[in-house]
Tab-separated table of C-alpha atoms in Angstrom:
chain	number	residue	atom	x	y	z
M	668	UNK	CA	-7.809	6.002	-41.253
M	669	UNK	CA	-5.558	8.477	-39.702
M	670	UNK	CA	-3.040	6.233	-37.595
M	671	UNK	CA	-1.260	9.567	-36.005
M	672	UNK	CA	-4.427	9.739	-33.696
M	673	UNK	CA	-3.686	6.276	-32.040
M	674	UNK	CA	-0.732	7.434	-29.978
M	675	UNK	CA	0.200	5.672	-26.867
M	676	UNK	CA	0.053	8.366	-24.040
M	677	UNK	CA	3.073	8.170	-21.328
M	678	UNK	CA	2.325	9.990	-18.111
M	679	UNK	CA	4.916	11.852	-16.388
M	680	UNK	CA	5.524	13.779	-13.093
M	681	UNK	CA	3.406	16.901	-14.519
M	682	UNK	CA	0.560	15.110	-16.161
M	683	UNK	CA	-0.426	12.633	-13.525
M	684	UNK	CA	-3.546	12.815	-11.454
M	685	UNK	CA	-2.953	11.750	-8.018
M	686	UNK	CA	-5.962	11.613	-5.599
M	687	UNK	CA	-6.336	10.943	-1.753
M	688	UNK	CA	-8.385	7.705	-0.823
M	689	UNK	CA	-9.268	6.231	2.206
M	690	UNK	CA	-9.514	2.418	2.841
M	691	UNK	CA	-10.883	1.001	5.950
M	692	UNK	CA	-9.485	-2.100	7.282
M	693	UNK	CA	-12.186	-3.272	9.766
M	694	UNK	CA	-12.685	-7.254	9.249
M	695	UNK	CA	-10.407	-7.308	6.263
M	696	UNK	CA	-7.593	-9.843	5.821
M	697	UNK	CA	-4.228	-8.518	5.833
M	698	UNK	CA	-2.785	-9.928	2.708
M	699	UNK	CA	-5.712	-9.257	0.367
M	700	UNK	CA	-6.081	-5.910	1.532
M	701	UNK	CA	-2.597	-4.915	1.136
M	702	UNK	CA	-2.554	-6.424	-2.354
M	703	UNK	CA	-5.241	-4.095	-3.301
M	704	UNK	CA	-3.514	-1.154	-1.563
M	705	UNK	CA	-0.439	-2.088	-3.588
M	706	UNK	CA	-2.311	-1.952	-6.625
M	707	UNK	CA	-3.690	1.803	-5.675
M	708	UNK	CA	-0.169	3.042	-4.710
M	709	UNK	CA	1.176	1.722	-8.084
M	710	UNK	CA	-1.788	3.457	-9.968
M	711	UNK	CA	-2.564	0.126	-11.662
M	712	UNK	CA	-6.429	0.828	-11.455
M	713	UNK	CA	-6.010	3.946	-13.688
M	714	UNK	CA	-6.255	3.821	-17.618
M	715	UNK	CA	-2.861	6.339	-17.575
M	716	UNK	CA	-0.751	3.688	-15.613
M	717	UNK	CA	2.801	4.046	-16.688
M	718	UNK	CA	5.246	1.621	-14.855
M	719	UNK	CA	8.303	4.078	-14.344
M	720	UNK	CA	6.021	6.740	-13.008
M	721	UNK	CA	4.573	7.477	-9.629
M	722	UNK	CA	1.021	7.751	-10.955
M	723	UNK	CA	-0.843	5.974	-8.012
M	724	UNK	CA	-2.873	7.400	-5.285
M	725	UNK	CA	-2.055	8.521	-1.743
M	726	UNK	CA	-3.833	5.795	0.362
M	727	UNK	CA	-5.039	6.287	4.084
M	728	UNK	CA	-5.771	3.044	5.834
M	729	UNK	CA	-7.781	3.571	9.016
M	730	UNK	CA	-8.912	0.942	11.513
M	731	UNK	CA	-5.653	-0.817	10.815
M	732	UNK	CA	-5.908	-2.384	14.309
M	733	UNK	CA	-8.860	-4.391	13.542
M	734	UNK	CA	-7.445	-6.294	10.515
M	735	UNK	CA	-7.457	-9.991	10.518
M	736	UNK	CA	-5.177	-13.015	9.673
M	737	UNK	CA	-6.421	-16.381	9.029
M	738	UNK	CA	-5.441	-19.504	11.105
M	739	UNK	CA	-2.429	-19.225	13.363
M	740	UNK	CA	-0.624	-16.745	11.108
M	741	UNK	CA	-0.486	-14.111	14.195
M	742	UNK	CA	2.112	-16.239	16.082
M	743	UNK	CA	3.302	-18.845	13.576
M	744	UNK	CA	4.271	-16.623	10.576
M	745	UNK	CA	8.052	-15.355	10.485
M	746	UNK	CA	9.415	-12.341	9.105
M	747	UNK	CA	13.081	-12.390	8.909
M	748	UNK	CA	15.602	-9.414	9.149
M	749	UNK	CA	19.106	-9.576	8.192
M	750	UNK	CA	21.930	-6.811	9.834
M	751	UNK	CA	24.541	-7.914	7.606
M	752	UNK	CA	26.758	-9.190	10.416
M	753	UNK	CA	27.250	-12.646	11.862
M	754	UNK	CA	24.443	-13.856	13.859
M	755	UNK	CA	22.294	-10.658	12.818
M	756	UNK	CA	19.233	-12.357	11.846
M	757	UNK	CA	16.055	-11.292	13.648
M	758	UNK	CA	12.592	-13.003	13.743
M	759	UNK	CA	9.484	-11.124	14.342
M	760	UNK	CA	5.873	-12.163	14.306
M	761	UNK	CA	2.821	-10.089	13.050
M	762	UNK	CA	1.718	-10.063	16.577
M	763	UNK	CA	4.962	-8.199	17.596
M	764	UNK	CA	5.044	-6.079	14.764
M	765	UNK	CA	1.393	-4.585	15.461
M	766	UNK	CA	2.410	-4.129	19.159
M	767	UNK	CA	5.019	-1.756	17.915
M	768	UNK	CA	2.434	-0.007	15.605
M	769	UNK	CA	-0.015	-0.783	13.016
M	770	UNK	CA	1.958	1.139	10.245
M	771	UNK	CA	5.053	-1.190	10.840
M	772	UNK	CA	2.841	-4.281	9.855
M	773	UNK	CA	1.240	-2.670	7.040
M	774	UNK	CA	4.496	-1.037	5.737
M	775	UNK	CA	5.981	-4.398	5.989
M	776	UNK	CA	3.405	-6.098	4.212
M	777	UNK	CA	2.897	-3.678	1.294
M	778	UNK	CA	6.604	-2.961	0.700
M	779	UNK	CA	6.691	-6.597	-0.473
M	780	UNK	CA	4.212	-6.064	-2.972
M	781	UNK	CA	6.111	-2.966	-4.465
M	782	UNK	CA	8.919	-2.514	-6.874
M	783	UNK	CA	12.237	-3.213	-5.130
M	784	UNK	CA	13.886	0.025	-6.463
M	785	UNK	CA	13.816	3.814	-5.816
M	786	UNK	CA	10.213	3.980	-7.145
M	787	UNK	CA	9.029	1.446	-4.712
M	788	UNK	CA	10.497	3.342	-1.803
M	789	UNK	CA	8.881	6.412	-3.398
M	790	UNK	CA	5.490	4.788	-3.620
M	791	UNK	CA	5.835	3.817	0.152
M	792	UNK	CA	5.699	6.951	1.210
M	793	UNK	CA	2.004	7.671	-0.058
M	794	UNK	CA	0.771	5.181	2.457
M	795	UNK	CA	-0.641	6.426	5.813
M	796	UNK	CA	-1.748	3.852	8.241
M	797	UNK	CA	-3.793	4.689	11.438
M	798	UNK	CA	-5.265	2.677	14.162
M	799	UNK	CA	-8.448	4.538	14.770
M	800	UNK	CA	-11.118	5.969	12.674
M	801	UNK	CA	-9.817	9.485	12.853
M	802	UNK	CA	-7.033	10.571	10.398
M	803	UNK	CA	-5.356	14.215	9.959
M	804	UNK	CA	-5.848	14.370	6.435
M	805	UNK	CA	-9.246	15.944	5.960
M	806	UNK	CA	-7.809	19.095	4.009
M	807	UNK	CA	-6.922	16.914	1.145
M	808	UNK	CA	-10.412	15.976	0.765
M	809	UNK	CA	-10.081	12.287	0.637
M	810	UNK	CA	-12.833	9.820	-1.034
M	811	UNK	CA	-13.562	6.893	0.924
M	812	UNK	CA	-13.639	3.929	-1.378
M	813	UNK	CA	-15.037	0.106	-0.739
M	814	UNK	CA	-11.890	-1.960	-1.071
M	815	UNK	CA	-13.899	-5.372	-1.673
M	816	UNK	CA	-15.145	-3.707	-5.152
M	817	UNK	CA	-11.772	-3.720	-6.414
M	818	UNK	CA	-10.359	-6.646	-8.164
């Protein structure tokens, strides 16, 4: 048997196949949806996944204003920011973040599920969040996928 034919293929910036994907957030739970979106951004659903390369898709989330949180999490969940100065700890809730814009809430949640390095910051730039059902990325010919069909 020829053992040289079984080489592990590692993707790089030139060989990666990036696609555009549309995800509808209507009546989806925020955390479960964000976990699947983070996997799409990272490229973990692809057979050519490479941990140190941006091989994920560009994800467009539409109807982000119709996302749900179970229980009293809209008001009881607390997100903490720290400026680095004494007394600089700020508290926000998901309800306050969604008032500032749906993108702020989704970026906050998905960012926590990505690597904490330069690659994670680069992957987060591939996420686009819109409140309504319209988006300006029609020229990229994105595919609409059912997020519930993904594991």
